[in-house]
């Protein structure tokens, strides 16, 4: 079975990488798909986000890193995949994720969304938290891969 793990990954965190690693052991192939939503300009460019993901998953053979725009269901159909993986951190994630999973299932009934519970070590962690900590000079070295930590420092140094 092949799965898609979609998200903004702006930037990838150790929480995302934990989900990717765990998924790669359970499924034949994991497609990590970065949402390229033109109307919402991100913090890192899509190319930077893809590069961070590629660099940090290069040792996992069955992981593919890609980007998509438009509807996730159309991307899933194009890739011939009907399982979406989402990470669940806290109850606060549930409402949104539930709505999205139901909507996607309505539009594409064969599509199933599976939720993977976050590792307790990372259940507080989000990309936006990492960006905010970095903005004020906080140490994010145990929350993100090294290249992301350096890139964050450089971005805020230049700001
Ligand atoms: P965020 O900006 O909130 O970090 P993304 O849109 O990049 O989120 O998230 C992509 C997917 O990864 C979502 O399913 C999200 O719930 C999940 N995720 C994000 N952070 C974590 C984490 N720390 N642990 C587990 N799953 C996570």
PDB file of C-alpha atoms and ligand atoms in Angstrom:
ATOM      1  CA  UNK A   1       0.000   0.000   0.000  1.00  0.00           C
ATOM      2  CA  UNK A   2       1.137   3.504  -0.861  1.00  0.00           C
ATOM      3  CA  UNK A   3       0.193   6.584   1.148  1.00  0.00           C
ATOM      4  CA  UNK A   4       0.376  10.351   0.856  1.00  0.00           C
ATOM      5  CA  UNK A   5       1.468  12.446   3.814  1.00  0.00           C
ATOM      6  CA  UNK A   6       0.452  16.016   2.914  1.00  0.00           C
ATOM      7  CA  UNK A   7       1.194  19.282   4.656  1.00  0.00           C
ATOM      8  CA  UNK A   8       2.825  22.671   4.499  1.00  0.00           C
ATOM      9  CA  UNK A   9       6.108  21.548   6.058  1.00  0.00           C
ATOM     10  CA  UNK A  10       7.108  25.189   6.480  1.00  0.00           C
ATOM     11  CA  UNK A  11       9.600  24.039   7.711  1.00  0.00           C
ATOM     12  CA  UNK A  12       9.776  20.303   8.380  1.00  0.00           C
ATOM     13  CA  UNK A  13      10.140  19.502  12.088  1.00  0.00           C
ATOM     14  CA  UNK A  14      11.259  16.428  14.018  1.00  0.00           C
ATOM     15  CA  UNK A  15       7.552  15.741  14.591  1.00  0.00           C
ATOM     16  CA  UNK A  16       6.966  15.417  10.845  1.00  0.00           C
ATOM     17  CA  UNK A  17      10.088  13.288  10.441  1.00  0.00           C
ATOM     18  CA  UNK A  18       8.919  10.961  13.196  1.00  0.00           C
ATOM     19  CA  UNK A  19       5.631  10.383  11.335  1.00  0.00           C
ATOM     20  CA  UNK A  20       7.465   9.841   8.036  1.00  0.00           C
ATOM     21  CA  UNK A  21       9.813   7.302   9.601  1.00  0.00           C
ATOM     22  CA  UNK A  22       7.006   5.389  11.280  1.00  0.00           C
ATOM     23  CA  UNK A  23       4.914   5.379   8.096  1.00  0.00           C
ATOM     24  CA  UNK A  24       7.804   4.149   6.016  1.00  0.00           C
ATOM     25  CA  UNK A  25       7.897   0.997   8.165  1.00  0.00           C
ATOM     26  CA  UNK A  26       4.207   0.250   7.697  1.00  0.00           C
ATOM     27  CA  UNK A  27       3.585   1.106   4.052  1.00  0.00           C
ATOM     28  CA  UNK A  28       5.289   0.258   0.776  1.00  0.00           C
ATOM     29  CA  UNK A  29       5.733   3.849  -0.229  1.00  0.00           C
ATOM     30  CA  UNK A  30       5.242   7.209   1.481  1.00  0.00           C
ATOM     31  CA  UNK A  31       4.748  10.254  -0.718  1.00  0.00           C
ATOM     32  CA  UNK A  32       5.450  13.367   1.322  1.00  0.00           C
ATOM     33  CA  UNK A  33       3.524  16.073  -0.500  1.00  0.00           C
ATOM     34  CA  UNK A  34       4.166  19.756   0.115  1.00  0.00           C
ATOM     35  CA  UNK A  35       1.116  21.868  -0.536  1.00  0.00           C
ATOM     36  CA  UNK A  36       1.975  24.632  -2.981  1.00  0.00           C
ATOM     37  CA  UNK A  37      -0.793  27.054  -2.197  1.00  0.00           C
ATOM     38  CA  UNK A  38      -0.034  30.142  -4.262  1.00  0.00           C
ATOM     39  CA  UNK A  39      -2.516  32.346  -2.460  1.00  0.00           C
ATOM     40  CA  UNK A  40      -0.656  31.827   0.817  1.00  0.00           C
ATOM     41  CA  UNK A  41       2.965  32.838   0.618  1.00  0.00           C
ATOM     42  CA  UNK A  42       4.917  30.721   3.025  1.00  0.00           C
ATOM     43  CA  UNK A  43       7.935  31.428   5.141  1.00  0.00           C
ATOM     44  CA  UNK A  44      10.306  29.154   3.243  1.00  0.00           C
ATOM     45  CA  UNK A  45       9.890  28.715  -0.519  1.00  0.00           C
ATOM     46  CA  UNK A  46       8.481  25.455  -1.818  1.00  0.00           C
ATOM     47  CA  UNK A  47      11.960  24.591  -3.185  1.00  0.00           C
ATOM     48  CA  UNK A  48      13.543  25.137   0.233  1.00  0.00           C
ATOM     49  CA  UNK A  49      10.901  23.015   1.960  1.00  0.00           C
ATOM     50  CA  UNK A  50      11.356  20.228  -0.581  1.00  0.00           C
ATOM     51  CA  UNK A  51      15.105  20.364  -0.158  1.00  0.00           C
ATOM     52  CA  UNK A  52      14.894  20.092   3.653  1.00  0.00           C
ATOM     53  CA  UNK A  53      12.559  17.128   3.320  1.00  0.00           C
ATOM     54  CA  UNK A  54      14.672  15.410   0.659  1.00  0.00           C
ATOM     55  CA  UNK A  55      17.882  15.870   2.587  1.00  0.00           C
ATOM     56  CA  UNK A  56      16.375  14.473   5.762  1.00  0.00           C
ATOM     57  CA  UNK A  57      14.639  11.477   4.220  1.00  0.00           C
ATOM     58  CA  UNK A  58      17.315  10.493   1.734  1.00  0.00           C
ATOM     59  CA  UNK A  59      18.225   7.389   3.749  1.00  0.00           C
ATOM     60  CA  UNK A  60      14.681   6.060   3.726  1.00  0.00           C
ATOM     61  CA  UNK A  61      14.324   4.184   0.491  1.00  0.00           C
ATOM     62  CA  UNK A  62      10.547   4.159   0.182  1.00  0.00           C
ATOM     63  CA  UNK A  63       9.970   7.879   0.743  1.00  0.00           C
ATOM     64  CA  UNK A  64       9.281  10.206  -2.176  1.00  0.00           C
ATOM     65  CA  UNK A  65       9.141  13.978  -1.706  1.00  0.00           C
ATOM     66  CA  UNK A  66       6.936  15.976  -4.038  1.00  0.00           C
ATOM     67  CA  UNK A  67       4.773  19.092  -4.152  1.00  0.00           C
ATOM     68  CA  UNK A  68       1.225  19.613  -5.348  1.00  0.00           C
ATOM     69  CA  UNK A  69      -1.226  22.422  -5.891  1.00  0.00           C
ATOM     70  CA  UNK A  70      -4.983  22.362  -6.056  1.00  0.00           C
ATOM     71  CA  UNK A  71      -7.071  19.704  -4.414  1.00  0.00           C
ATOM     72  CA  UNK A  72      -5.458  16.895  -2.491  1.00  0.00           C
ATOM     73  CA  UNK A  73      -8.004  14.446  -3.914  1.00  0.00           C
ATOM     74  CA  UNK A  74      -6.960  15.301  -7.470  1.00  0.00           C
ATOM     75  CA  UNK A  75      -3.331  14.814  -6.556  1.00  0.00           C
ATOM     76  CA  UNK A  76      -4.167  11.492  -4.881  1.00  0.00           C
ATOM     77  CA  UNK A  77      -6.021  10.308  -7.998  1.00  0.00           C
ATOM     78  CA  UNK A  78      -3.124  11.372 -10.197  1.00  0.00           C
ATOM     79  CA  UNK A  79      -0.719   9.416  -8.001  1.00  0.00           C
ATOM     80  CA  UNK A  80      -3.070   6.465  -7.852  1.00  0.00           C
ATOM     81  CA  UNK A  81      -3.109   6.526  -4.046  1.00  0.00           C
ATOM     82  CA  UNK A  82      -6.196   6.333  -1.871  1.00  0.00           C
ATOM     83  CA  UNK A  83      -4.788   6.621   1.627  1.00  0.00           C
ATOM     84  CA  UNK A  84      -3.907   9.917   3.274  1.00  0.00           C
ATOM     85  CA  UNK A  85      -1.883  10.026   6.467  1.00  0.00           C
ATOM     86  CA  UNK A  86      -2.352  12.851   8.930  1.00  0.00           C
ATOM     87  CA  UNK A  87      -0.590  13.371  12.225  1.00  0.00           C
ATOM     88  CA  UNK A  88      -2.680  14.062  15.301  1.00  0.00           C
ATOM     89  CA  UNK A  89      -1.036  16.016  18.070  1.00  0.00           C
ATOM     90  CA  UNK A  90      -3.782  17.124  20.392  1.00  0.00           C
ATOM     91  CA  UNK A  91      -7.541  17.318  20.538  1.00  0.00           C
ATOM     92  CA  UNK A  92      -7.227  20.747  18.946  1.00  0.00           C
ATOM     93  CA  UNK A  93      -6.063  19.104  15.687  1.00  0.00           C
ATOM     94  CA  UNK A  94      -9.075  16.847  15.653  1.00  0.00           C
ATOM     95  CA  UNK A  95     -11.828  19.228  14.593  1.00  0.00           C
ATOM     96  CA  UNK A  96     -10.081  20.538  11.501  1.00  0.00           C
ATOM     97  CA  UNK A  97      -8.692  17.197  10.467  1.00  0.00           C
ATOM     98  CA  UNK A  98     -12.050  15.515  10.899  1.00  0.00           C
ATOM     99  CA  UNK A  99     -13.753  18.120   8.708  1.00  0.00           C
ATOM    100  CA  UNK A 100     -11.122  17.789   6.019  1.00  0.00           C
ATOM    101  CA  UNK A 101     -11.157  13.992   6.097  1.00  0.00           C
ATOM    102  CA  UNK A 102     -14.939  13.912   5.751  1.00  0.00           C
ATOM    103  CA  UNK A 103     -14.942  16.465   2.945  1.00  0.00           C
ATOM    104  CA  UNK A 104     -12.244  14.584   1.040  1.00  0.00           C
ATOM    105  CA  UNK A 105     -14.092  11.328   1.514  1.00  0.00           C
ATOM    106  CA  UNK A 106     -17.286  12.894   0.222  1.00  0.00           C
ATOM    107  CA  UNK A 107     -15.531  14.114  -2.925  1.00  0.00           C
ATOM    108  CA  UNK A 108     -13.561  10.906  -3.416  1.00  0.00           C
ATOM    109  CA  UNK A 109     -15.292   8.032  -1.588  1.00  0.00           C
ATOM    110  CA  UNK A 110     -12.444   5.541  -2.057  1.00  0.00           C
ATOM    111  CA  UNK A 111     -10.105   7.867  -0.225  1.00  0.00           C
ATOM    112  CA  UNK A 112      -9.418   7.041   3.424  1.00  0.00           C
ATOM    113  CA  UNK A 113      -7.644   9.305   5.896  1.00  0.00           C
ATOM    114  CA  UNK A 114      -5.635   7.501   8.535  1.00  0.00           C
ATOM    115  CA  UNK A 115      -4.454   9.314  11.632  1.00  0.00           C
ATOM    116  CA  UNK A 116      -1.167   8.628  13.281  1.00  0.00           C
ATOM    117  CA  UNK A 117      -0.829   9.797  16.847  1.00  0.00           C
ATOM    118  CA  UNK A 118       2.110  12.080  17.423  1.00  0.00           C
ATOM    119  CA  UNK A 119       5.025  10.890  19.490  1.00  0.00           C
ATOM    120  CA  UNK A 120       4.550  12.440  22.963  1.00  0.00           C
ATOM    121  CA  UNK A 121       7.964  14.052  22.578  1.00  0.00           C
ATOM    122  CA  UNK A 122       6.619  16.136  19.715  1.00  0.00           C
ATOM    123  CA  UNK A 123       2.963  16.605  20.533  1.00  0.00           C
ATOM    124  CA  UNK A 124       3.467  20.311  21.251  1.00  0.00           C
ATOM    125  CA  UNK A 125       5.515  20.926  18.142  1.00  0.00           C
ATOM    126  CA  UNK A 126       4.376  22.789  15.028  1.00  0.00           C
ATOM    127  CA  UNK A 127       6.144  24.625  12.234  1.00  0.00           C
ATOM    128  CA  UNK A 128       4.620  27.907  13.343  1.00  0.00           C
ATOM    129  CA  UNK A 129       5.932  27.419  16.889  1.00  0.00           C
ATOM    130  CA  UNK A 130       9.412  26.795  15.511  1.00  0.00           C
ATOM    131  CA  UNK A 131       9.239  29.958  13.404  1.00  0.00           C
ATOM    132  CA  UNK A 132       8.085  31.998  16.351  1.00  0.00           C
ATOM    133  CA  UNK A 133      10.764  30.659  18.702  1.00  0.00           C
ATOM    134  CA  UNK A 134      13.410  31.374  16.089  1.00  0.00           C
ATOM    135  CA  UNK A 135      12.192  34.905  15.537  1.00  0.00           C
ATOM    136  CA  UNK A 136      13.026  35.679  19.150  1.00  0.00           C
ATOM    137  CA  UNK A 137      16.313  33.800  19.142  1.00  0.00           C
ATOM    138  CA  UNK A 138      15.038  30.654  20.865  1.00  0.00           C
ATOM    139  CA  UNK A 139      17.022  27.445  20.597  1.00  0.00           C
ATOM    140  CA  UNK A 140      15.198  25.079  18.239  1.00  0.00           C
ATOM    141  CA  UNK A 141      18.058  22.608  17.797  1.00  0.00           C
ATOM    142  CA  UNK A 142      16.151  19.723  19.364  1.00  0.00           C
ATOM    143  CA  UNK A 143      12.979  20.449  17.377  1.00  0.00           C
ATOM    144  CA  UNK A 144      14.180  20.592  13.771  1.00  0.00           C
ATOM    145  CA  UNK A 145      16.965  19.112  11.615  1.00  0.00           C
ATOM    146  CA  UNK A 146      20.298  20.950  11.585  1.00  0.00           C
ATOM    147  CA  UNK A 147      19.881  22.483   8.112  1.00  0.00           C
ATOM    148  CA  UNK A 148      16.524  23.956   9.116  1.00  0.00           C
ATOM    149  CA  UNK A 149      17.978  25.390  12.311  1.00  0.00           C
ATOM    150  CA  UNK A 150      20.736  27.097  10.328  1.00  0.00           C
ATOM    151  CA  UNK A 151      18.324  28.371   7.657  1.00  0.00           C
ATOM    152  CA  UNK A 152      16.047  29.844  10.322  1.00  0.00           C
ATOM    153  CA  UNK A 153      18.979  31.630  11.953  1.00  0.00           C
ATOM    154  CA  UNK A 154      20.042  33.052   8.599  1.00  0.00           C
ATOM    155  CA  UNK A 155      16.556  34.221   7.711  1.00  0.00           C
ATOM    156  CA  UNK A 156      16.057  36.054  10.965  1.00  0.00           C
ATOM    157  CA  UNK A 157      19.567  37.467  10.939  1.00  0.00           C
ATOM    158  CA  UNK A 158      18.771  39.077   7.628  1.00  0.00           C
ATOM    159  CA  UNK A 159      15.371  40.314   8.770  1.00  0.00           C
TER     160      UNK A 159
HETATM  161  P1  LIG B   1       2.123  22.431  11.076  1.00  0.00           P
HETATM  162  O1  LIG B   1       2.323  23.682  10.301  1.00  0.00           O
HETATM  163  O2  LIG B   1       0.949  22.476  12.010  1.00  0.00           O
HETATM  164  O3  LIG B   1       3.333  21.884  11.739  1.00  0.00           O
HETATM  165  P2  LIG B   1       1.744  20.893   8.561  1.00  0.00           P
HETATM  166  O4  LIG B   1       0.649  21.402   7.698  1.00  0.00           O
HETATM  167  O5  LIG B   1       3.107  21.056   8.051  1.00  0.00           O
HETATM  168  O6  LIG B   1       1.594  21.379  10.045  1.00  0.00           O
HETATM  169  O7  LIG B   1       1.487  19.380   8.936  1.00  0.00           O
HETATM  170  C1  LIG B   1       1.408  18.325   8.085  1.00  0.00           C
HETATM  171  C2  LIG B   1       0.930  17.119   8.858  1.00  0.00           C
HETATM  172  O8  LIG B   1       1.847  16.828   9.902  1.00  0.00           O
HETATM  173  C3  LIG B   1      -0.417  17.275   9.539  1.00  0.00           C
HETATM  174  O9  LIG B   1      -1.079  16.046   9.464  1.00  0.00           O
HETATM  175  C4  LIG B   1      -0.049  17.590  10.968  1.00  0.00           C
HETATM  176  O10 LIG B   1      -1.073  17.200  11.857  1.00  0.00           O
HETATM  177  C5  LIG B   1       1.169  16.740  11.135  1.00  0.00           C
HETATM  178  N1  LIG B   1       2.090  17.211  12.178  1.00  0.00           N
HETATM  179  C6  LIG B   1       2.599  18.448  12.314  1.00  0.00           C
HETATM  180  N2  LIG B   1       3.407  18.529  13.395  1.00  0.00           N
HETATM  181  C7  LIG B   1       3.395  17.290  13.967  1.00  0.00           C
HETATM  182  C8  LIG B   1       4.002  16.724  15.114  1.00  0.00           C
HETATM  183  N3  LIG B   1       4.751  17.470  15.930  1.00  0.00           N
HETATM  184  N4  LIG B   1       3.766  15.432  15.388  1.00  0.00           N
HETATM  185  C9  LIG B   1       2.977  14.703  14.567  1.00  0.00           C
HETATM  186  N5  LIG B   1       2.353  15.175  13.490  1.00  0.00           N
HETATM  187  C10 LIG B   1       2.553  16.448  13.171  1.00  0.00           C
END
